[in-house]
Amino acid sequence: MQGISAGGEWGSAVSFLGEYAKPNRRAFIVSFSQVGSAAGLLLGSLTGLLISSIVSAEALNDWAWRPAFLLGILIAAFGLYVRRNVEETPVFQETKDSKHQKEQPLVNVFKEHKMRMLTVFLLISGALVTYWLILSFMPTYISSFLKLPLSSGFSLTAITLIVYMIALPIAGLLADIFGRKPIMLIGSGGIVVFSYPLFNILANTTSYASMATVVSLLAFIFALFQGPNTVAMSELFPANVRVSGFSVPYQLASAVFAGTAMMAATWLIDKTGNVMMVPIYMCATMMITLLTTIFLFKETKNVSYDK
């Protein structure tokens, strides 16, 4: 159900921001879609930290997790308000008025842009695994496998998300200056190279300061990829099929990689007894993203976003 919701909103939100942004600041503006997503996770982590600090573990497992989920209903009212009060972008309206809008964008995007959709699917595959393992799985990893208090896991996740939210617009600015591809290569390559040694430090230290430094570095490196990647994927498609072209492969990858990331990590640790399977799995999937960035992705910095 969450995937259906995200699938209907994510591509539209990215396109909306991109179509309103100035061409030389598009990556910077669109990066705030990721900031918003991270802000939701941050609110979730702070809620988890609060609940785990005031109730026992037994109460948390029994009933106390439910109020946190009920808070999510509030987004429905906000979403309804936005849908009723925000006008379409000038780019969309111009496409509609000029009769270039596709009557069946989903059918057309599969006919005309299959390779671009495949590029999006592969680009986001490793990024989704990394996203969920670094930014959401961390409390479970720290409490269940590193045997530290659950509150430590939530607080470290909060630090990770704050660093990530700050780094995303910086990465967007860099992508507007130097291009999407160079910054994406630094970010995806950085995860492949540094995630294992950083997780090794995390698994072998009892210093909270060291752990906070490690998760902050992971968040910053990953943000270098995510900052430009979101706008780059949307720039692969013309305006008349952009939302469908971007959303469909993104949500398919979400189902395959994001939806299974934490389950796969838990299963790998259980079967091997090795807590380092998390960065190994992360590196393996991020290698797909890195190779796609090198060989399939073509620089999109200067493409027109209104055609």
mmCIF file of C-alpha atoms in Angstrom:
data_model
loop_
_atom_site.group_PDB
_atom_site.id
_atom_site.type_symbol
_atom_site.label_atom_id
_atom_site.label_comp_id
_atom_site.label_asym_id
_atom_site.label_seq_id
_atom_site.Cartn_x
_atom_site.Cartn_y
_atom_site.Cartn_z
ATOM 1 C CA MET A 1 0.000 0.000 0.000
ATOM 2 C CA GLN A 2 2.888 2.351 0.733
ATOM 3 C CA GLY A 3 4.384 1.495 -2.645
ATOM 4 C CA ILE A 4 1.128 2.376 -4.427
ATOM 5 C CA SER A 5 1.080 5.703 -2.612
ATOM 6 C CA ALA A 6 4.722 6.482 -3.357
ATOM 7 C CA GLY A 7 4.384 5.328 -6.966
ATOM 8 C CA GLY A 8 1.598 7.814 -7.551
ATOM 9 C CA GLU A 9 3.379 10.732 -5.915
ATOM 10 C CA TRP A 10 7.132 10.430 -6.335
ATOM 11 C CA GLY A 11 7.483 10.912 -10.086
ATOM 12 C CA SER A 12 4.936 13.726 -10.011
ATOM 13 C CA ALA A 13 6.729 15.508 -7.174
ATOM 14 C CA VAL A 14 10.124 15.309 -8.887
ATOM 15 C CA SER A 15 8.717 16.476 -12.222
ATOM 16 C CA PHE A 16 6.809 19.295 -10.517
ATOM 17 C CA LEU A 17 9.964 20.637 -8.882
ATOM 18 C CA GLY A 18 12.068 20.181 -12.014
ATOM 19 C CA GLU A 19 9.590 21.962 -14.267
ATOM 20 C CA TYR A 20 9.476 24.999 -11.992
ATOM 21 C CA ALA A 21 13.255 25.177 -11.449
ATOM 22 C CA LYS A 22 15.664 27.307 -13.461
ATOM 23 C CA PRO A 23 17.850 25.090 -15.705
ATOM 24 C CA ASN A 24 21.070 26.058 -13.906
ATOM 25 C CA ARG A 25 19.576 25.198 -10.486
ATOM 26 C CA ARG A 26 17.438 22.185 -11.376
ATOM 27 C CA ALA A 27 19.485 19.545 -9.530
ATOM 28 C CA PHE A 28 19.608 21.763 -6.436
ATOM 29 C CA ILE A 29 15.835 22.322 -6.428
ATOM 30 C CA VAL A 30 14.919 18.698 -7.190
ATOM 31 C CA SER A 31 17.248 17.453 -4.437
ATOM 32 C CA PHE A 32 14.703 18.818 -1.956
ATOM 33 C CA SER A 33 12.360 16.000 -2.934
ATOM 34 C CA GLN A 34 14.908 13.687 -1.305
ATOM 35 C CA VAL A 35 15.232 16.076 1.631
ATOM 36 C CA GLY A 36 11.482 15.777 2.159
ATOM 37 C CA SER A 37 11.656 11.987 2.052
ATOM 38 C CA ALA A 38 14.504 11.981 4.570
ATOM 39 C CA ALA A 39 12.577 14.394 6.797
ATOM 40 C CA GLY A 40 9.798 11.810 7.004
ATOM 41 C CA LEU A 41 12.293 9.137 8.035
ATOM 42 C CA LEU A 42 13.808 11.543 10.561
ATOM 43 C CA LEU A 43 10.382 12.137 12.089
ATOM 44 C CA GLY A 44 9.942 8.366 12.243
ATOM 45 C CA SER A 45 13.315 7.882 13.952
ATOM 46 C CA LEU A 46 12.602 10.613 16.504
ATOM 47 C CA THR A 47 9.194 9.081 17.166
ATOM 48 C CA GLY A 48 10.826 5.677 17.624
ATOM 49 C CA LEU A 49 13.451 7.194 19.930
ATOM 50 C CA LEU A 50 10.728 8.825 22.022
ATOM 51 C CA ILE A 51 8.567 5.722 22.279
ATOM 52 C CA SER A 52 11.481 3.365 23.003
ATOM 53 C CA SER A 53 12.683 5.736 25.726
ATOM 54 C CA ILE A 54 9.392 5.881 27.645
ATOM 55 C CA VAL A 55 8.017 2.334 27.354
ATOM 56 C CA SER A 56 9.488 -1.102 27.975
ATOM 57 C CA ALA A 57 10.584 -3.424 25.196
ATOM 58 C CA GLU A 58 7.605 -5.671 25.971
ATOM 59 C CA ALA A 59 5.149 -2.788 25.667
ATOM 60 C CA LEU A 60 6.843 -1.628 22.470
ATOM 61 C CA ASN A 61 6.382 -5.039 20.851
ATOM 62 C CA ASP A 62 2.864 -5.412 22.246
ATOM 63 C CA TRP A 63 1.109 -2.129 21.430
ATOM 64 C CA ALA A 64 3.325 0.968 21.579
ATOM 65 C CA TRP A 65 4.415 0.717 17.935
ATOM 66 C CA ARG A 66 0.851 1.384 16.771
ATOM 67 C CA PRO A 67 0.564 5.119 17.629
ATOM 68 C CA ALA A 68 3.608 5.831 15.443
ATOM 69 C CA PHE A 69 1.883 4.254 12.457
ATOM 70 C CA LEU A 70 -1.378 6.083 13.172
ATOM 71 C CA LEU A 71 0.473 9.403 12.902
ATOM 72 C CA GLY A 72 1.030 8.596 9.247
ATOM 73 C CA ILE A 73 -2.667 9.165 8.552
ATOM 74 C CA LEU A 74 -2.047 12.905 8.900
ATOM 75 C CA ILE A 75 -0.260 12.963 5.537
ATOM 76 C CA ALA A 76 -3.525 12.032 3.789
ATOM 77 C CA ALA A 77 -5.164 15.304 4.798
ATOM 78 C CA PHE A 78 -2.132 17.315 3.674
ATOM 79 C CA GLY A 79 -1.967 15.433 0.382
ATOM 80 C CA LEU A 80 -5.641 16.148 -0.285
ATOM 81 C CA TYR A 81 -5.098 19.844 0.391
ATOM 82 C CA VAL A 82 -2.111 20.004 -1.983
ATOM 83 C CA ARG A 83 -3.963 18.184 -4.764
ATOM 84 C CA ARG A 84 -6.883 20.612 -4.571
ATOM 85 C CA ASN A 85 -4.897 23.843 -4.338
ATOM 86 C CA VAL A 86 -1.692 23.546 -6.397
ATOM 87 C CA GLU A 87 -1.873 24.376 -10.097
ATOM 88 C CA GLU A 88 -0.127 22.435 -12.859
ATOM 89 C CA THR A 89 3.291 23.657 -13.972
ATOM 90 C CA PRO A 90 3.604 25.960 -17.008
ATOM 91 C CA VAL A 91 5.615 23.238 -18.782
ATOM 92 C CA PHE A 92 2.810 20.700 -18.391
ATOM 93 C CA GLN A 93 0.175 23.236 -19.427
ATOM 94 C CA GLU A 94 2.167 24.197 -22.525
ATOM 95 C CA THR A 95 2.542 20.538 -23.480
ATOM 96 C CA LYS A 96 -1.173 20.038 -22.992
ATOM 97 C CA ASP A 97 -2.124 23.142 -24.974
ATOM 98 C CA SER A 98 0.204 22.256 -27.850
ATOM 99 C CA LYS A 99 -1.386 18.786 -28.039
ATOM 100 C CA HIS A 100 1.976 17.074 -27.463
ATOM 101 C CA GLN A 101 0.635 15.403 -24.362
ATOM 102 C CA LYS A 102 0.321 11.654 -24.822
ATOM 103 C CA GLU A 103 -3.175 10.234 -24.347
ATOM 104 C CA GLN A 104 -1.663 6.958 -23.167
ATOM 105 C CA PRO A 105 1.728 7.929 -21.696
ATOM 106 C CA LEU A 106 2.269 4.531 -20.073
ATOM 107 C CA VAL A 107 1.828 2.685 -23.373
ATOM 108 C CA ASN A 108 3.984 5.182 -25.257
ATOM 109 C CA VAL A 109 6.825 5.153 -22.772
ATOM 110 C CA PHE A 110 7.109 1.368 -23.065
ATOM 111 C CA LYS A 111 7.125 1.644 -26.849
ATOM 112 C CA GLU A 112 9.576 4.517 -27.224
ATOM 113 C CA HIS A 113 11.773 4.643 -24.125
ATOM 114 C CA LYS A 114 12.478 1.070 -23.006
ATOM 115 C CA MET A 115 16.244 1.561 -22.710
ATOM 116 C CA ARG A 116 15.826 4.717 -20.653
ATOM 117 C CA MET A 117 13.422 2.910 -18.340
ATOM 118 C CA LEU A 118 15.949 0.099 -17.962
ATOM 119 C CA THR A 119 18.610 2.698 -17.136
ATOM 120 C CA VAL A 120 16.413 4.136 -14.369
ATOM 121 C CA PHE A 121 15.698 0.646 -12.987
ATOM 122 C CA LEU A 122 19.401 -0.206 -12.804
ATOM 123 C CA LEU A 123 20.485 3.239 -11.587
ATOM 124 C CA ILE A 124 18.161 3.156 -8.632
ATOM 125 C CA SER A 125 18.552 -0.534 -7.714
ATOM 126 C CA GLY A 126 21.693 -0.289 -5.593
ATOM 127 C CA ALA A 127 20.750 3.190 -4.402
ATOM 128 C CA LEU A 128 17.496 1.889 -2.932
ATOM 129 C CA VAL A 129 19.266 -0.909 -1.064
ATOM 130 C CA THR A 130 21.816 1.568 0.283
ATOM 131 C CA TYR A 131 19.083 4.059 1.188
ATOM 132 C CA TRP A 132 17.123 1.615 3.304
ATOM 133 C CA LEU A 133 20.096 -0.125 4.907
ATOM 134 C CA ILE A 134 21.797 3.131 5.936
ATOM 135 C CA LEU A 135 18.785 5.288 6.717
ATOM 136 C CA SER A 136 16.167 2.850 8.017
ATOM 137 C CA PHE A 137 17.704 -0.517 8.944
ATOM 138 C CA MET A 138 20.293 1.034 11.260
ATOM 139 C CA PRO A 139 18.273 0.834 14.524
ATOM 140 C CA THR A 140 17.650 -2.888 13.975
ATOM 141 C CA TYR A 141 21.254 -3.494 12.937
ATOM 142 C CA ILE A 142 22.679 -1.708 15.973
ATOM 143 C CA SER A 143 20.277 -3.178 18.548
ATOM 144 C CA SER A 144 19.782 -6.730 17.230
ATOM 145 C CA PHE A 145 23.190 -7.494 15.734
ATOM 146 C CA LEU A 146 25.630 -5.137 17.440
ATOM 147 C CA LYS A 147 23.793 -5.608 20.783
ATOM 148 C CA LEU A 148 23.547 -1.929 21.669
ATOM 149 C CA PRO A 149 20.461 -0.175 23.073
ATOM 150 C CA LEU A 150 17.639 0.439 20.612
ATOM 151 C CA SER A 151 17.669 4.115 21.601
ATOM 152 C CA SER A 152 21.278 4.319 20.361
ATOM 153 C CA GLY A 153 20.162 2.954 17.008
ATOM 154 C CA PHE A 154 17.395 5.531 16.668
ATOM 155 C CA SER A 155 19.637 8.425 17.716
ATOM 156 C CA LEU A 156 22.390 7.392 15.292
ATOM 157 C CA THR A 157 19.807 7.119 12.528
ATOM 158 C CA ALA A 158 18.647 10.640 13.368
ATOM 159 C CA ILE A 159 22.238 11.892 13.014
ATOM 160 C CA THR A 160 22.579 10.033 9.713
ATOM 161 C CA LEU A 161 19.412 11.600 8.346
ATOM 162 C CA ILE A 162 20.361 15.129 9.410
ATOM 163 C CA VAL A 163 23.742 14.840 7.660
ATOM 164 C CA TYR A 164 22.038 13.326 4.613
ATOM 165 C CA MET A 165 19.484 16.161 4.447
ATOM 166 C CA ILE A 166 22.230 18.797 4.632
ATOM 167 C CA ALA A 167 24.420 17.047 2.058
ATOM 168 C CA LEU A 168 21.703 16.527 -0.582
ATOM 169 C CA PRO A 169 21.375 20.187 -1.689
ATOM 170 C CA ILE A 170 25.169 20.501 -1.661
ATOM 171 C CA ALA A 171 25.358 17.532 -4.029
ATOM 172 C CA GLY A 172 22.637 19.127 -6.156
ATOM 173 C CA LEU A 173 24.609 22.373 -6.415
ATOM 174 C CA LEU A 174 27.742 20.464 -7.410
ATOM 175 C CA ALA A 175 25.761 18.605 -10.083
ATOM 176 C CA ASP A 176 24.469 21.907 -11.471
ATOM 177 C CA ILE A 177 28.055 23.130 -11.763
ATOM 178 C CA PHE A 178 29.987 20.040 -12.854
ATOM 179 C CA GLY A 179 27.277 17.819 -14.305
ATOM 180 C CA ARG A 180 25.216 14.939 -12.959
ATOM 181 C CA LYS A 181 27.460 12.063 -14.002
ATOM 182 C CA PRO A 182 30.740 13.072 -12.266
ATOM 183 C CA ILE A 183 29.041 13.602 -8.899
ATOM 184 C CA MET A 184 27.017 10.392 -9.258
ATOM 185 C CA LEU A 185 30.228 8.466 -10.003
ATOM 186 C CA ILE A 186 31.918 9.861 -6.898
ATOM 187 C CA GLY A 187 28.934 8.948 -4.714
ATOM 188 C CA SER A 188 28.283 5.442 -6.044
ATOM 189 C CA GLY A 189 32.000 4.659 -6.245
ATOM 190 C CA GLY A 190 32.452 5.950 -2.713
ATOM 191 C CA ILE A 191 29.818 3.567 -1.366
ATOM 192 C CA VAL A 192 31.409 0.620 -3.180
ATOM 193 C CA VAL A 193 34.883 1.468 -1.866
ATOM 194 C CA PHE A 194 34.207 2.746 1.648
ATOM 195 C CA SER A 195 31.057 1.047 2.966
ATOM 196 C CA TYR A 196 32.822 -2.165 4.067
ATOM 197 C CA PRO A 197 35.666 -0.507 6.014
ATOM 198 C CA LEU A 198 33.239 1.991 7.578
ATOM 199 C CA PHE A 199 30.849 -0.775 8.658
ATOM 200 C CA ASN A 200 33.859 -2.687 10.003
ATOM 201 C CA ILE A 201 34.626 0.257 12.288
ATOM 202 C CA LEU A 202 30.959 0.412 13.287
ATOM 203 C CA ALA A 203 30.915 -3.276 14.197
ATOM 204 C CA ASN A 204 34.117 -3.104 16.262
ATOM 205 C CA THR A 205 33.790 0.073 18.289
ATOM 206 C CA THR A 206 31.920 0.913 21.466
ATOM 207 C CA SER A 207 32.528 4.640 21.103
ATOM 208 C CA TYR A 208 29.335 6.520 20.311
ATOM 209 C CA ALA A 209 31.372 9.354 18.762
ATOM 210 C CA SER A 210 33.077 6.896 16.405
ATOM 211 C CA MET A 211 29.766 5.360 15.402
ATOM 212 C CA ALA A 212 28.257 8.810 14.790
ATOM 213 C CA THR A 213 31.240 9.718 12.603
ATOM 214 C CA VAL A 214 30.919 6.513 10.591
ATOM 215 C CA VAL A 215 27.202 6.877 9.890
ATOM 216 C CA SER A 216 27.700 10.553 9.038
ATOM 217 C CA LEU A 217 30.369 9.682 6.469
ATOM 218 C CA LEU A 218 28.133 6.999 4.950
ATOM 219 C CA ALA A 219 25.267 9.480 4.710
ATOM 220 C CA PHE A 220 27.414 12.166 3.098
ATOM 221 C CA ILE A 221 28.930 9.819 0.505
ATOM 222 C CA PHE A 222 25.523 8.421 -0.402
ATOM 223 C CA ALA A 223 24.022 11.915 -0.695
ATOM 224 C CA LEU A 224 26.610 12.709 -3.373
ATOM 225 C CA PHE A 225 24.922 10.102 -5.529
ATOM 226 C CA GLN A 226 21.312 10.737 -4.576
ATOM 227 C CA GLY A 227 21.472 14.522 -4.900
ATOM 228 C CA PRO A 228 21.961 14.513 -8.690
ATOM 229 C CA ASN A 229 20.518 11.068 -9.402
ATOM 230 C CA THR A 230 16.893 12.024 -8.807
ATOM 231 C CA VAL A 231 16.890 14.865 -11.306
ATOM 232 C CA ALA A 232 19.052 12.888 -13.743
ATOM 233 C CA MET A 233 16.522 10.063 -13.943
ATOM 234 C CA SER A 234 13.683 12.490 -14.651
ATOM 235 C CA GLU A 235 15.781 14.329 -17.277
ATOM 236 C CA LEU A 236 16.022 11.140 -19.309
ATOM 237 C CA PHE A 237 12.397 11.538 -20.453
ATOM 238 C CA PRO A 238 10.509 14.204 -22.421
ATOM 239 C CA ALA A 239 7.793 16.167 -20.615
ATOM 240 C CA ASN A 240 4.875 14.320 -22.211
ATOM 241 C CA VAL A 241 5.845 10.940 -20.691
ATOM 242 C CA ARG A 242 8.151 12.030 -17.863
ATOM 243 C CA VAL A 243 6.074 10.981 -14.866
ATOM 244 C CA SER A 244 5.258 7.542 -16.282
ATOM 245 C CA GLY A 245 8.751 6.968 -17.660
ATOM 246 C CA PHE A 246 10.381 7.812 -14.349
ATOM 247 C CA SER A 247 7.819 6.372 -11.930
ATOM 248 C CA VAL A 248 7.262 2.907 -13.409
ATOM 249 C CA PRO A 249 10.879 1.624 -13.359
ATOM 250 C CA TYR A 250 11.517 3.444 -10.069
ATOM 251 C CA GLN A 251 8.635 1.692 -8.334
ATOM 252 C CA LEU A 252 9.449 -1.674 -9.904
ATOM 253 C CA ALA A 253 12.961 -1.341 -8.526
ATOM 254 C CA SER A 254 11.476 -0.308 -5.189
ATOM 255 C CA ALA A 255 9.465 -3.524 -5.059
ATOM 256 C CA VAL A 256 12.452 -5.692 -6.013
ATOM 257 C CA PHE A 257 15.260 -3.975 -4.092
ATOM 258 C CA ALA A 258 13.864 -1.561 -1.492
ATOM 259 C CA GLY A 259 11.035 -3.796 -0.341
ATOM 260 C CA THR A 260 13.403 -6.707 0.265
ATOM 261 C CA ALA A 261 16.551 -4.865 1.447
ATOM 262 C CA MET A 262 16.076 -5.224 5.201
ATOM 263 C CA MET A 263 14.680 -8.739 4.930
ATOM 264 C CA ALA A 264 17.614 -9.795 2.734
ATOM 265 C CA ALA A 265 20.149 -8.235 5.115
ATOM 266 C CA THR A 266 18.590 -9.972 8.117
ATOM 267 C CA TRP A 267 18.468 -13.311 6.279
ATOM 268 C CA LEU A 268 22.122 -13.037 5.187
ATOM 269 C CA ILE A 269 23.287 -12.296 8.729
ATOM 270 C CA ASP A 270 21.171 -15.149 10.101
ATOM 271 C CA LYS A 271 22.525 -17.675 7.597
ATOM 272 C CA THR A 272 26.175 -16.658 7.811
ATOM 273 C CA GLY A 273 26.463 -15.320 11.361
ATOM 274 C CA ASN A 274 28.459 -12.439 9.874
ATOM 275 C CA VAL A 275 27.252 -8.883 10.591
ATOM 276 C CA MET A 276 29.441 -7.665 7.719
ATOM 277 C CA MET A 277 27.006 -9.169 5.213
ATOM 278 C CA VAL A 278 25.163 -5.843 5.306
ATOM 279 C CA PRO A 279 27.953 -3.823 3.621
ATOM 280 C CA ILE A 280 28.764 -6.774 1.338
ATOM 281 C CA TYR A 281 25.173 -6.849 0.090
ATOM 282 C CA MET A 282 25.177 -3.066 -0.184
ATOM 283 C CA CYS A 283 28.398 -3.058 -2.220
ATOM 284 C CA ALA A 284 27.140 -5.812 -4.537
ATOM 285 C CA THR A 285 23.955 -3.970 -5.422
ATOM 286 C CA MET A 286 25.630 -0.553 -5.566
ATOM 287 C CA MET A 287 28.076 -1.994 -8.083
ATOM 288 C CA ILE A 288 25.091 -2.387 -10.440
ATOM 289 C CA THR A 289 24.362 1.306 -10.004
ATOM 290 C CA LEU A 290 28.004 2.287 -10.513
ATOM 291 C CA LEU A 291 28.353 0.252 -13.727
ATOM 292 C CA THR A 292 25.069 1.665 -15.031
ATOM 293 C CA THR A 293 26.299 5.192 -14.355
ATOM 294 C CA ILE A 294 29.521 4.474 -16.244
ATOM 295 C CA PHE A 295 28.167 2.622 -19.277
ATOM 296 C CA LEU A 296 24.457 3.409 -19.752
ATOM 297 C CA PHE A 297 23.791 6.835 -18.288
ATOM 298 C CA LYS A 298 24.404 9.801 -20.605
ATOM 299 C CA GLU A 299 24.953 13.242 -19.107
ATOM 300 C CA THR A 300 21.654 15.136 -18.813
ATOM 301 C CA LYS A 301 22.770 18.482 -17.372
ATOM 302 C CA ASN A 302 21.995 20.479 -20.511
ATOM 303 C CA VAL A 303 18.892 18.668 -21.753
ATOM 304 C CA SER A 304 15.681 20.641 -22.211
ATOM 305 C CA TYR A 305 13.158 19.886 -19.473
ATOM 306 C CA ASP A 306 10.163 21.434 -21.236
ATOM 307 C CA LYS A 307 10.039 19.265 -24.366
#
